[in-house]
mmCIF file of C-alpha atoms and ligand atoms in Angstrom:
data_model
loop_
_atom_site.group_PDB
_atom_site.id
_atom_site.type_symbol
_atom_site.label_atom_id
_atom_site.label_comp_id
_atom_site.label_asym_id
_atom_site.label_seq_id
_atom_site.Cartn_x
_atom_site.Cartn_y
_atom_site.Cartn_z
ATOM 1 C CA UNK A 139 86.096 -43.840 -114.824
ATOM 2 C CA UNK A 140 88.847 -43.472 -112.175
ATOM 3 C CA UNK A 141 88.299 -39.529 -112.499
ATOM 4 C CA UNK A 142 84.857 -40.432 -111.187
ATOM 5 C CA UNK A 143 85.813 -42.737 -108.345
ATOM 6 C CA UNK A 144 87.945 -39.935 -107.345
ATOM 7 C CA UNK A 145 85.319 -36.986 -107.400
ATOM 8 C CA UNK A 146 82.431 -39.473 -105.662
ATOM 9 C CA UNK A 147 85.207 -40.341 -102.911
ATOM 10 C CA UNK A 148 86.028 -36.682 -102.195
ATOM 11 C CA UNK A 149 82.836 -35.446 -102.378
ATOM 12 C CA UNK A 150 81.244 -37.540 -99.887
ATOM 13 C CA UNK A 151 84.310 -37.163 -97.613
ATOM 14 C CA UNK A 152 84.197 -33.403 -97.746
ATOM 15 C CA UNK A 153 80.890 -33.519 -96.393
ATOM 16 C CA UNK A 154 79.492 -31.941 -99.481
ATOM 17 C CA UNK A 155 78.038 -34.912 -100.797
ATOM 18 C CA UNK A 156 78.265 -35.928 -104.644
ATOM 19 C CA UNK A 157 76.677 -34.353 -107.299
ATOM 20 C CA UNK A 158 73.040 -35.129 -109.216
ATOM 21 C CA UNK A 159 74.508 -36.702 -112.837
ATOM 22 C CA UNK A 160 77.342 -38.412 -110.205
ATOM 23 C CA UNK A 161 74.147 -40.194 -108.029
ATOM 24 C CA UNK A 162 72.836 -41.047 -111.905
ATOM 25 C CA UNK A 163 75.820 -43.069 -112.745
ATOM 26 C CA UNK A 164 76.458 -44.856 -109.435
ATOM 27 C CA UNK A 165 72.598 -46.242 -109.609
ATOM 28 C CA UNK A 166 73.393 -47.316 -113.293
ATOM 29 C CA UNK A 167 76.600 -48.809 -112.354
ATOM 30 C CA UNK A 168 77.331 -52.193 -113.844
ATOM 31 C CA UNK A 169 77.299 -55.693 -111.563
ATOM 32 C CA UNK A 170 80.265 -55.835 -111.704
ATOM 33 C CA UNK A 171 81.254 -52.327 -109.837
ATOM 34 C CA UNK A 172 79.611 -53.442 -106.900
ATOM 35 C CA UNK A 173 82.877 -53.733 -105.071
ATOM 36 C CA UNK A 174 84.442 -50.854 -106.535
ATOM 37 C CA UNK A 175 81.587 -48.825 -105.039
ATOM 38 C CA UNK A 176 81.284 -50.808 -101.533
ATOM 39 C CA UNK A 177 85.272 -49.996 -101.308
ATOM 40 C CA UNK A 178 84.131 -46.166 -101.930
ATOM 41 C CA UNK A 179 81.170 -46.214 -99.835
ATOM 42 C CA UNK A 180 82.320 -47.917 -96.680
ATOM 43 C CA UNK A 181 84.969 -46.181 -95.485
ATOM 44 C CA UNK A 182 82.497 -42.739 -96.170
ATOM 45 C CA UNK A 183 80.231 -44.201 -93.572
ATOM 46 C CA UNK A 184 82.859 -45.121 -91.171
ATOM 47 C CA UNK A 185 84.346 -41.520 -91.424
ATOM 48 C CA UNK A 186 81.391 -39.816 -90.438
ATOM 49 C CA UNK A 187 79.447 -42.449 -88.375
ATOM 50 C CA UNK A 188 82.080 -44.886 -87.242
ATOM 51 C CA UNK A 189 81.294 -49.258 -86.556
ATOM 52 C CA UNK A 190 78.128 -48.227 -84.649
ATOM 53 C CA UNK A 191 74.652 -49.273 -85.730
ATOM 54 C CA UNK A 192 71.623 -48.031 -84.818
ATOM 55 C CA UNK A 193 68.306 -50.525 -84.604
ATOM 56 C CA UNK A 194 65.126 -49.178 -84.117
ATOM 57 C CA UNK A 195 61.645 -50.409 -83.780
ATOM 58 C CA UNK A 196 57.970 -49.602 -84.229
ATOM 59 C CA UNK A 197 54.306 -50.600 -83.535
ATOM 60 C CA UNK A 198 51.199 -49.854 -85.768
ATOM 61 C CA UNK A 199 49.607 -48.338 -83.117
ATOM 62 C CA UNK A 200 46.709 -47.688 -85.300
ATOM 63 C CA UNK A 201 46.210 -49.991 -88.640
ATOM 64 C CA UNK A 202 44.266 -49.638 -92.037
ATOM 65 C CA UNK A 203 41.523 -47.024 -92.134
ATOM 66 C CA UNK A 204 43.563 -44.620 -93.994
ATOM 67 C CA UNK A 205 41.609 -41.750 -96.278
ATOM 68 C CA UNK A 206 44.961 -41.517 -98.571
ATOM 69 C CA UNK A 207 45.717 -43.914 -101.746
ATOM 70 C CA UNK A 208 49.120 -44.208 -101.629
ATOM 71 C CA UNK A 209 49.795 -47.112 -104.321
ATOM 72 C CA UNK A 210 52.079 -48.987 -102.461
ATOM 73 C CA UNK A 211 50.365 -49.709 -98.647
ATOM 74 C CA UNK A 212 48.483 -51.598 -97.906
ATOM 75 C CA UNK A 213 45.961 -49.623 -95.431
ATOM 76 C CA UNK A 214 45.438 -47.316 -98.249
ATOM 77 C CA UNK A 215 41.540 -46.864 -99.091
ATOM 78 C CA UNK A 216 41.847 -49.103 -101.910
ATOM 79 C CA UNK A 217 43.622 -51.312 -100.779
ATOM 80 C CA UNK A 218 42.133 -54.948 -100.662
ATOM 81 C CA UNK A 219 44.735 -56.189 -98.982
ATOM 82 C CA UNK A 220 44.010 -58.669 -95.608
ATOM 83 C CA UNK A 221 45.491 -56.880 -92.903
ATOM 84 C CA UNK A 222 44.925 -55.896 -89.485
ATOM 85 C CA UNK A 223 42.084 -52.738 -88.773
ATOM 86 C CA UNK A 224 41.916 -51.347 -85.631
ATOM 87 C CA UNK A 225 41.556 -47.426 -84.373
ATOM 88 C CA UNK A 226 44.539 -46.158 -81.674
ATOM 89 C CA UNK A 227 45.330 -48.544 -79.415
ATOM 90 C CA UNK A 228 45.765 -47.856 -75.343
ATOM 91 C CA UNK A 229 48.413 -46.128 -73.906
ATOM 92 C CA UNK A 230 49.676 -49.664 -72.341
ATOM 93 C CA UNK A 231 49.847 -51.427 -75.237
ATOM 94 C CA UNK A 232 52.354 -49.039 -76.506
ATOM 95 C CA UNK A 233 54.686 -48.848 -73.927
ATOM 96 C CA UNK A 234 54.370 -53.209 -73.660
ATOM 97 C CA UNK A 235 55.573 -52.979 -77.141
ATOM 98 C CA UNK A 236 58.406 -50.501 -76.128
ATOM 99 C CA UNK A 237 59.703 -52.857 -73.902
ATOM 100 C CA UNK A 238 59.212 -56.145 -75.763
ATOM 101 C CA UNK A 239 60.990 -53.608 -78.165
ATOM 102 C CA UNK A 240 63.642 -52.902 -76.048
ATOM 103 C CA UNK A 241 64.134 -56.636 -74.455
ATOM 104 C CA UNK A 242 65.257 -57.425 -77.933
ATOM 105 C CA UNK A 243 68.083 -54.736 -78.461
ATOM 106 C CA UNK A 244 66.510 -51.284 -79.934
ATOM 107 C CA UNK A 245 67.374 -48.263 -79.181
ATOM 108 C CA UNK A 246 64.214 -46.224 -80.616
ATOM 109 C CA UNK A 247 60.955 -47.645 -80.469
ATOM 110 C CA UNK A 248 58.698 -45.025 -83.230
ATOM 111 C CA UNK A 249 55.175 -44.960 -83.080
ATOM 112 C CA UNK A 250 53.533 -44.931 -85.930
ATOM 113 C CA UNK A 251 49.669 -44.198 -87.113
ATOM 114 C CA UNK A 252 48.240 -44.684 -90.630
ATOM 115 C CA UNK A 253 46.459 -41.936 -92.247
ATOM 116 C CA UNK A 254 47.422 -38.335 -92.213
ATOM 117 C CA UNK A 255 46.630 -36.985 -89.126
ATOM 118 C CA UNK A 256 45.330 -37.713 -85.511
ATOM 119 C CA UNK A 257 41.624 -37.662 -85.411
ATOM 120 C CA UNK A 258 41.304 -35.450 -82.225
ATOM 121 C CA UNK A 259 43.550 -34.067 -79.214
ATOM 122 C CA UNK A 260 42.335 -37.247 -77.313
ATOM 123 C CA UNK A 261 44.632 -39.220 -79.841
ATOM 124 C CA UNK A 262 47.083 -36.757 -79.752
ATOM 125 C CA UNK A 263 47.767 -36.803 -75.639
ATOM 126 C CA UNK A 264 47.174 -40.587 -75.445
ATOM 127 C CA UNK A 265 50.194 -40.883 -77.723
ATOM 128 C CA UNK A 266 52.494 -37.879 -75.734
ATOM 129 C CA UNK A 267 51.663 -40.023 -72.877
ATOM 130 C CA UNK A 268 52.859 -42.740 -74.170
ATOM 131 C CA UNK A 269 55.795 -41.002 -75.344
ATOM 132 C CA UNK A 270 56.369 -39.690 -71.719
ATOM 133 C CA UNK A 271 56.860 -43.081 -70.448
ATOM 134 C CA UNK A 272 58.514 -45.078 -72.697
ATOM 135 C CA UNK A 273 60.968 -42.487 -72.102
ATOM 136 C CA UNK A 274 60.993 -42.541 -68.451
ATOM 137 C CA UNK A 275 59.691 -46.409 -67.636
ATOM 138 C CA UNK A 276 61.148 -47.835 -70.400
ATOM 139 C CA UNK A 277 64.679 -46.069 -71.443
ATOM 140 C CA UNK A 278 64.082 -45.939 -75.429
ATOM 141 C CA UNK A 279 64.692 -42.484 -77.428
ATOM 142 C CA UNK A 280 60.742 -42.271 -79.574
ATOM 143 C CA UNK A 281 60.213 -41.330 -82.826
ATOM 144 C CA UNK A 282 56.332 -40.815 -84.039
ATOM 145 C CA UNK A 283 54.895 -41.322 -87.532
ATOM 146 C CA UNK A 284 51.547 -39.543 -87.483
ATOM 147 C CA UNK A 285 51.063 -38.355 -90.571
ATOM 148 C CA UNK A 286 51.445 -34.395 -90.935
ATOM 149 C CA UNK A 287 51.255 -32.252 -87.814
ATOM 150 C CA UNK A 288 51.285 -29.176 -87.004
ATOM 151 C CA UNK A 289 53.597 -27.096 -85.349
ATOM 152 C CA UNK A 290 51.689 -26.906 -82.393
ATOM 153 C CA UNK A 291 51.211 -30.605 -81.991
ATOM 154 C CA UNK A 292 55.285 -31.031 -82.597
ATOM 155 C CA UNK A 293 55.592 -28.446 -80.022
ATOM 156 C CA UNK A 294 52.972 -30.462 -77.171
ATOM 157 C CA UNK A 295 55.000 -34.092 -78.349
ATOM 158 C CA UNK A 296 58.541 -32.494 -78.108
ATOM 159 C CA UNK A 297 57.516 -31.047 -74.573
ATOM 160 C CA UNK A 298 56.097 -34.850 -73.785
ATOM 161 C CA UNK A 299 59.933 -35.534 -74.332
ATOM 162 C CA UNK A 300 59.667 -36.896 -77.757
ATOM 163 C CA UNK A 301 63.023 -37.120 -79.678
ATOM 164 C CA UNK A 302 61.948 -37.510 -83.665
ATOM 165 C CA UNK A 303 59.306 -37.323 -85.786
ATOM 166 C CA UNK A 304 59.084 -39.127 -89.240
ATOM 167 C CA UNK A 305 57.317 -38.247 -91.989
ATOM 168 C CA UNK A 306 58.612 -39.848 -95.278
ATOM 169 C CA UNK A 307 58.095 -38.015 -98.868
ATOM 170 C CA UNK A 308 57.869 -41.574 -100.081
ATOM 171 C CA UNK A 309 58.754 -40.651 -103.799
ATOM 172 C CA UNK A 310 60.504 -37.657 -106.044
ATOM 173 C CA UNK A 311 58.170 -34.506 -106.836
ATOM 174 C CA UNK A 312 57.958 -35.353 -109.902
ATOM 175 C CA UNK A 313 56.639 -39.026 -109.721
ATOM 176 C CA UNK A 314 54.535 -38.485 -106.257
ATOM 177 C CA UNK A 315 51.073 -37.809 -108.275
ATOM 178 C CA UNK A 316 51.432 -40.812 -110.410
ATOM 179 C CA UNK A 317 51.933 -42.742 -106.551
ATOM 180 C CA UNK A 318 49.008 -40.740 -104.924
ATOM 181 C CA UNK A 319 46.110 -38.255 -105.588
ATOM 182 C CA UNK A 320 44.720 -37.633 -102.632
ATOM 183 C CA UNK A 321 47.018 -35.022 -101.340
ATOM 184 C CA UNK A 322 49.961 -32.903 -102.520
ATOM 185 C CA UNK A 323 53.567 -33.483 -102.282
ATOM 186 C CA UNK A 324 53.995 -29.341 -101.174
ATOM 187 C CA UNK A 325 52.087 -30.754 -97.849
ATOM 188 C CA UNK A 326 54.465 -33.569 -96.617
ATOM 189 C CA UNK A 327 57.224 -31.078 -97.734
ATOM 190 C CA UNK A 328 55.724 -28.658 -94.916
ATOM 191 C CA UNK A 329 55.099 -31.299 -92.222
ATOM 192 C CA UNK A 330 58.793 -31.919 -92.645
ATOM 193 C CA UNK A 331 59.520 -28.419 -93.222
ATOM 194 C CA UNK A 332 57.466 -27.341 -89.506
ATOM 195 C CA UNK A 333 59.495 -29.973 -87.523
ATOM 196 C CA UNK A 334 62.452 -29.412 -88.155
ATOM 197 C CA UNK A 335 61.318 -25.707 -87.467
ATOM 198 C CA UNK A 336 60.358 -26.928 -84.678
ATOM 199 C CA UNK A 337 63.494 -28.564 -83.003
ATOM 200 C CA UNK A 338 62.617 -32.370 -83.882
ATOM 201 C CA UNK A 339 65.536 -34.618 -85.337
ATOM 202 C CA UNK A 340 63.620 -35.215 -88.253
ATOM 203 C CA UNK A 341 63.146 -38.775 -89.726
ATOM 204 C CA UNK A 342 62.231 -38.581 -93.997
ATOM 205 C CA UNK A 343 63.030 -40.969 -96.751
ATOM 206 C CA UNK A 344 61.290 -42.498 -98.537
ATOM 207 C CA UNK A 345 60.240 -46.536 -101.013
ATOM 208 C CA UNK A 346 61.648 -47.491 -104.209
ATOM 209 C CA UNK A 347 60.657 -49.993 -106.478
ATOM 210 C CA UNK A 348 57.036 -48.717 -106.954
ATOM 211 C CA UNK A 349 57.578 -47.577 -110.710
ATOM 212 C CA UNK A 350 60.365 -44.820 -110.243
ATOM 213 C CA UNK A 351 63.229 -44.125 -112.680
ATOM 214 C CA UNK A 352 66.347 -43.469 -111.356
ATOM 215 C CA UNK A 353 66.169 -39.438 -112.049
ATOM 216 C CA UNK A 354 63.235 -40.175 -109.440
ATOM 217 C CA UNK A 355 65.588 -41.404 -107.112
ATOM 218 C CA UNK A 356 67.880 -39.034 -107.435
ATOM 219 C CA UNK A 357 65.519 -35.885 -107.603
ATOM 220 C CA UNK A 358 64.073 -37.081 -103.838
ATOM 221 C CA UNK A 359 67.870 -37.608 -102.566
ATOM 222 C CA UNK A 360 68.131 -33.514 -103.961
ATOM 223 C CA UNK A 361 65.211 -32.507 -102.287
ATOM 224 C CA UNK A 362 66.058 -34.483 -98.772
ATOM 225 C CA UNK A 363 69.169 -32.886 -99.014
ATOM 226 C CA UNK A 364 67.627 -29.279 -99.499
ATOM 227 C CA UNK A 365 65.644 -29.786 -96.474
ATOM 228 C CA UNK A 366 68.424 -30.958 -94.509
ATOM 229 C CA UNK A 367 66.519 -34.072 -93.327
ATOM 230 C CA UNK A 368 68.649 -36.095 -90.179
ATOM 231 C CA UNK A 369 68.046 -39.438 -90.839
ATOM 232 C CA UNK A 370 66.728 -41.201 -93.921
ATOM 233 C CA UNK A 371 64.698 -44.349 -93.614
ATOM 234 C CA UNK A 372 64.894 -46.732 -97.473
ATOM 235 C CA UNK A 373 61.874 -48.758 -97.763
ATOM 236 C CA UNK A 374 62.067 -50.949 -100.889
ATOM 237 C CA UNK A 375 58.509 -52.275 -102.331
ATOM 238 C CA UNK A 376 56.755 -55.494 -100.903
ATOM 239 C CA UNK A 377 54.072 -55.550 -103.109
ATOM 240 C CA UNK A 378 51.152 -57.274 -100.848
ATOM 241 C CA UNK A 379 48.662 -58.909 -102.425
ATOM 242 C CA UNK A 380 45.034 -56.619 -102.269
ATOM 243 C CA UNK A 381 47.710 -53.539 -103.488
ATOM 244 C CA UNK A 382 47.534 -51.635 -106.740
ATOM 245 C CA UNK A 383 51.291 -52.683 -106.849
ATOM 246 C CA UNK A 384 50.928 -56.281 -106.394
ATOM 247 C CA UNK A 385 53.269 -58.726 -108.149
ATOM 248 C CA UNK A 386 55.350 -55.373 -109.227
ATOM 249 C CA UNK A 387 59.072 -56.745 -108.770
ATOM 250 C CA UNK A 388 61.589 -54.089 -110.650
ATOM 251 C CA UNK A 389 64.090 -53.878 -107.726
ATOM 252 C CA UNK A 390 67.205 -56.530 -107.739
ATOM 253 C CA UNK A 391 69.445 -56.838 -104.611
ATOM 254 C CA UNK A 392 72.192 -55.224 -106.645
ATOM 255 C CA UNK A 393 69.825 -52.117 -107.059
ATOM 256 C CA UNK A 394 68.651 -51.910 -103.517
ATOM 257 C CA UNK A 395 72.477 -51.916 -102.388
ATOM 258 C CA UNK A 396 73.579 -49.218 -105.594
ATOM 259 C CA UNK A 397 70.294 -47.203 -103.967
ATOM 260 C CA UNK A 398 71.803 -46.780 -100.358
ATOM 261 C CA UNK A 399 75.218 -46.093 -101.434
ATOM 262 C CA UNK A 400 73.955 -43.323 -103.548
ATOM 263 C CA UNK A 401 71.975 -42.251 -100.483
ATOM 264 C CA UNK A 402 75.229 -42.971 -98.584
ATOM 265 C CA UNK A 403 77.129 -40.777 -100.854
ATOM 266 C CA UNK A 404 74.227 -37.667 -101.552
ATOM 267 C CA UNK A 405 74.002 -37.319 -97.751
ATOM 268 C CA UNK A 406 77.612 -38.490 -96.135
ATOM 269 C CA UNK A 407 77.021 -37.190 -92.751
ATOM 270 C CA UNK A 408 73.685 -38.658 -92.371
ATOM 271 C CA UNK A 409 71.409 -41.194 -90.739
ATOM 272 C CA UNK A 410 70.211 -44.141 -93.382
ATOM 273 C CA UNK A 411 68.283 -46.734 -91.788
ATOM 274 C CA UNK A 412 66.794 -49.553 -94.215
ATOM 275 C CA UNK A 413 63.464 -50.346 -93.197
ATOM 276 C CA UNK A 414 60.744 -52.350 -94.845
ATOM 277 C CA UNK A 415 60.989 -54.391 -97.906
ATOM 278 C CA UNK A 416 64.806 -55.414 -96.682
ATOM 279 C CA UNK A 417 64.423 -58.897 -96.493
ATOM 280 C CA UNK A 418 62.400 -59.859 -99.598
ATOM 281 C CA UNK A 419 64.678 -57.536 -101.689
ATOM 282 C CA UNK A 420 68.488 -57.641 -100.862
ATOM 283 C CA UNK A 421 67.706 -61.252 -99.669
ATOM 284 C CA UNK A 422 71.130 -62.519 -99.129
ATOM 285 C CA UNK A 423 72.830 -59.423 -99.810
ATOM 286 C CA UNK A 424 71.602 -57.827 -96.662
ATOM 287 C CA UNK A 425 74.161 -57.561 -94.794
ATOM 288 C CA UNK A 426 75.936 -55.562 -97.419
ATOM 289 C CA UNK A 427 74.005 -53.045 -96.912
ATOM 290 C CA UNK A 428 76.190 -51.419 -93.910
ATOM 291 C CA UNK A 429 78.964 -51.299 -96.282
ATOM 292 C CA UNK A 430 76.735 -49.576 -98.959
ATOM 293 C CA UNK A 431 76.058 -47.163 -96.286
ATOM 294 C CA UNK A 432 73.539 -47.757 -93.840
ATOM 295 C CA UNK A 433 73.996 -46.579 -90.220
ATOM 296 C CA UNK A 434 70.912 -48.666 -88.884
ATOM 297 C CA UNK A 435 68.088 -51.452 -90.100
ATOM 298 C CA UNK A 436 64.600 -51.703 -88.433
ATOM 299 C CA UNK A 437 64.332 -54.823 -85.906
ATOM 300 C CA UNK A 438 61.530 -56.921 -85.453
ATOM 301 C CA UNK A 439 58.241 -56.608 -87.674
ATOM 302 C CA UNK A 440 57.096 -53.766 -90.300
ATOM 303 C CA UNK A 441 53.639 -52.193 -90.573
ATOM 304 C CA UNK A 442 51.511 -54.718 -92.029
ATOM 305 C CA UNK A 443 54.445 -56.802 -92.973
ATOM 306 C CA UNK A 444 56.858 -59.426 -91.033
ATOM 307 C CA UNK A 445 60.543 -58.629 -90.313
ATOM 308 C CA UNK A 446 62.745 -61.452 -89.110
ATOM 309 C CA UNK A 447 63.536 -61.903 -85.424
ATOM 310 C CA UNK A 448 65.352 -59.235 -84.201
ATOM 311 C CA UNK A 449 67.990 -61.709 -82.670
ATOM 312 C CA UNK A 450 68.933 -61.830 -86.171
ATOM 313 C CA UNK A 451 70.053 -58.712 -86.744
ATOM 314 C CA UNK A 452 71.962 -58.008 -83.747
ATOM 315 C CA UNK A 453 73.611 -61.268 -84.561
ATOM 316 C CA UNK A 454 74.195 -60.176 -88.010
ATOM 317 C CA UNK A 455 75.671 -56.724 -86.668
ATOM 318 C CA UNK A 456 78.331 -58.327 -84.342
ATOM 319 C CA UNK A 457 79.085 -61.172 -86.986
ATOM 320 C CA UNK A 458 79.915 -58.251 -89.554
ATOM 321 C CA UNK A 459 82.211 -56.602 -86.362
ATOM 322 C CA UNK A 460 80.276 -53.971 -85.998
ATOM 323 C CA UNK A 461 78.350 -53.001 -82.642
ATOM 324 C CA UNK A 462 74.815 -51.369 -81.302
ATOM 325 C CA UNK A 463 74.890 -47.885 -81.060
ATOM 326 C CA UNK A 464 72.954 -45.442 -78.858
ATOM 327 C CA UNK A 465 71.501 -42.702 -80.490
HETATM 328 S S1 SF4 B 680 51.385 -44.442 -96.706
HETATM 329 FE FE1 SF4 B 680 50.396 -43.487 -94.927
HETATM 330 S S2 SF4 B 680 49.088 -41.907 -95.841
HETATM 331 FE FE2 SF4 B 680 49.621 -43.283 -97.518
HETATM 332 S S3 SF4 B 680 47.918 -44.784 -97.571
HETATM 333 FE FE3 SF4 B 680 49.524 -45.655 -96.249
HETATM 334 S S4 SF4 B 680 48.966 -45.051 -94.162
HETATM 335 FE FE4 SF4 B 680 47.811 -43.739 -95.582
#
């Protein structure tokens, strides 16, 4: 065993990142290995992305409605779940929600659309004006989420001076048809593929705990790592009520922390922001999750789901000693 604290520690400080049977044992390490693996996995995030955290935020700028079945969301076209429908909202409405966004200490505001594409170029210019501004009005750094675009629609938002674009592959290749039928894996891999093509700091991760095995996990940590993804957003399962996953509970806080230090430790130089699903999972063990690895946390509330004040977590940052970052 020390021959393998050894290889994980200098694989993820070479930059390299640690091998697939390596990310295999550290997600079936034992309870009591947590702090053997926080004392590997801290410092590894400090080396390549020092105290500094980053927070960002989003709005469901347009909510339910979707065509796909993705098992796990709740604005799927099965889903029975009570949440808020509504087509794109107005220009202003974004950019209030940028700076109510902004008032309470993020540094990225995303927008973010259900279903996989925009309906028309309307859409598509009300949200790269809205880009435009929050940029210039506001001050925040934007991400969108708007399902997969092309490259010339990453081309118009990048010239609208959009930063990011995030488009998770939610799952591993192998488990994504079990997880949704209504489209492939191969085209979320080219959505991904075109913008980083394109010039866009891309945003792709994905959500555990909706019936993966860990050679699930690992195989979508490989393939983020083939396509050289920038950041990496963790999701872990809140299975709402109306879902095909409802009442599913397989992940522990232990496992949600053992997933973003393997994420931490597949991908040592990059961006892992926990996002939905944090609270309700690690529970108290959230704020371990910067020594596990993560660089950032969302603020505020989820898609269809509530977050906890964002107060909170810039509280919890400075409490830990660490700071805000800018991008
Ligand atoms: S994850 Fe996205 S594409 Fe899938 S059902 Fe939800 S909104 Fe639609």
């Amino acid at each position: 065993m020390e021959a393998f604290w050894k290889r994980i520690r200098e694989d993820a400080i070479s930059g390299e990142g640690i091998s697939s049977s390596d990310a295999l044992t550290v997600l079936r390490l034992p309870r009591e290995k947590m702090w053997r693996l926080l004392d590997v996995t801290e410092p590894v995030r400090r080396h390549f992305k020092g105290d500094g955290i980053r927070l960002c935020s989003i709005v469901n700028a347009k909510s339910g409605l979707c065509s796909e079945d993705c098992s796990f969301c709740s604005q799927s076209r099965g889903s029975k779940a009570e949440i808020p429908k509504y087509p794109l909202i107005d220009e202003e409405e974004i950019v209030a929600a940028a700076r109510d966004a902004k008032a309470r200490g993020a540094r990225e505001f995303s927008i973010v659309t259900s279903g996989m594409a925009m309906r028309n170029r309307k859409e598509l210019v009300r949200v790269g004006n809205a880009v435009e501004r929050i940029r210039d009005e506001v001050g925040l750094e934007t991400c969108v989420s708007l399902g997969t675009l092309s490259a010339e629609n990453v081309a118009y938002l990048l010239s609208r001076g959009l930063r990011s674009i995030h488009h998770n592959l939610e799952t591993s290749r192998s488990f994504f048809p079990s997880m949704c039928t209504t489209h492939e894996y191969e085209e979320d891999v080219r959505a991904v593929r075109e913008a980083k093509a394109a010039g866009a700091w891309v945003c792709c991760g994905g959500i555990f705990g909706i019936g993966e095995t860990d050679e699930d996990r690992v195989e979508l940590a490989m393939t983020l790592r083939e396509l050289a993804v920038d950041s990496i957003p963790v999701n872990f399962l809140n299975p709402v009520p109306g879902t095909p996953l409802e009442g599913r509970r397989e992940l522990t806080p232990f496992l949600c922390i053992k997933i973003i230090a393997m994420l931490r430790l597949c991908h040592p130089a990059r961006e892992i922001i926990v996002c939905g699903g944090r609270e309700v999972n690690l529970r108290d063990l959230q704020a371990l999750m910067f020594a596990a690895g993560a660089t950032g946390t969302m603020a505020g509330n989820y898609l269809t789901t509530s977050g906890r004040p964002a107060e909170e977590d810039v509280r919890m940052i400075r409490d830990l000693g660490l700071s805000l970052r800018e991008l």
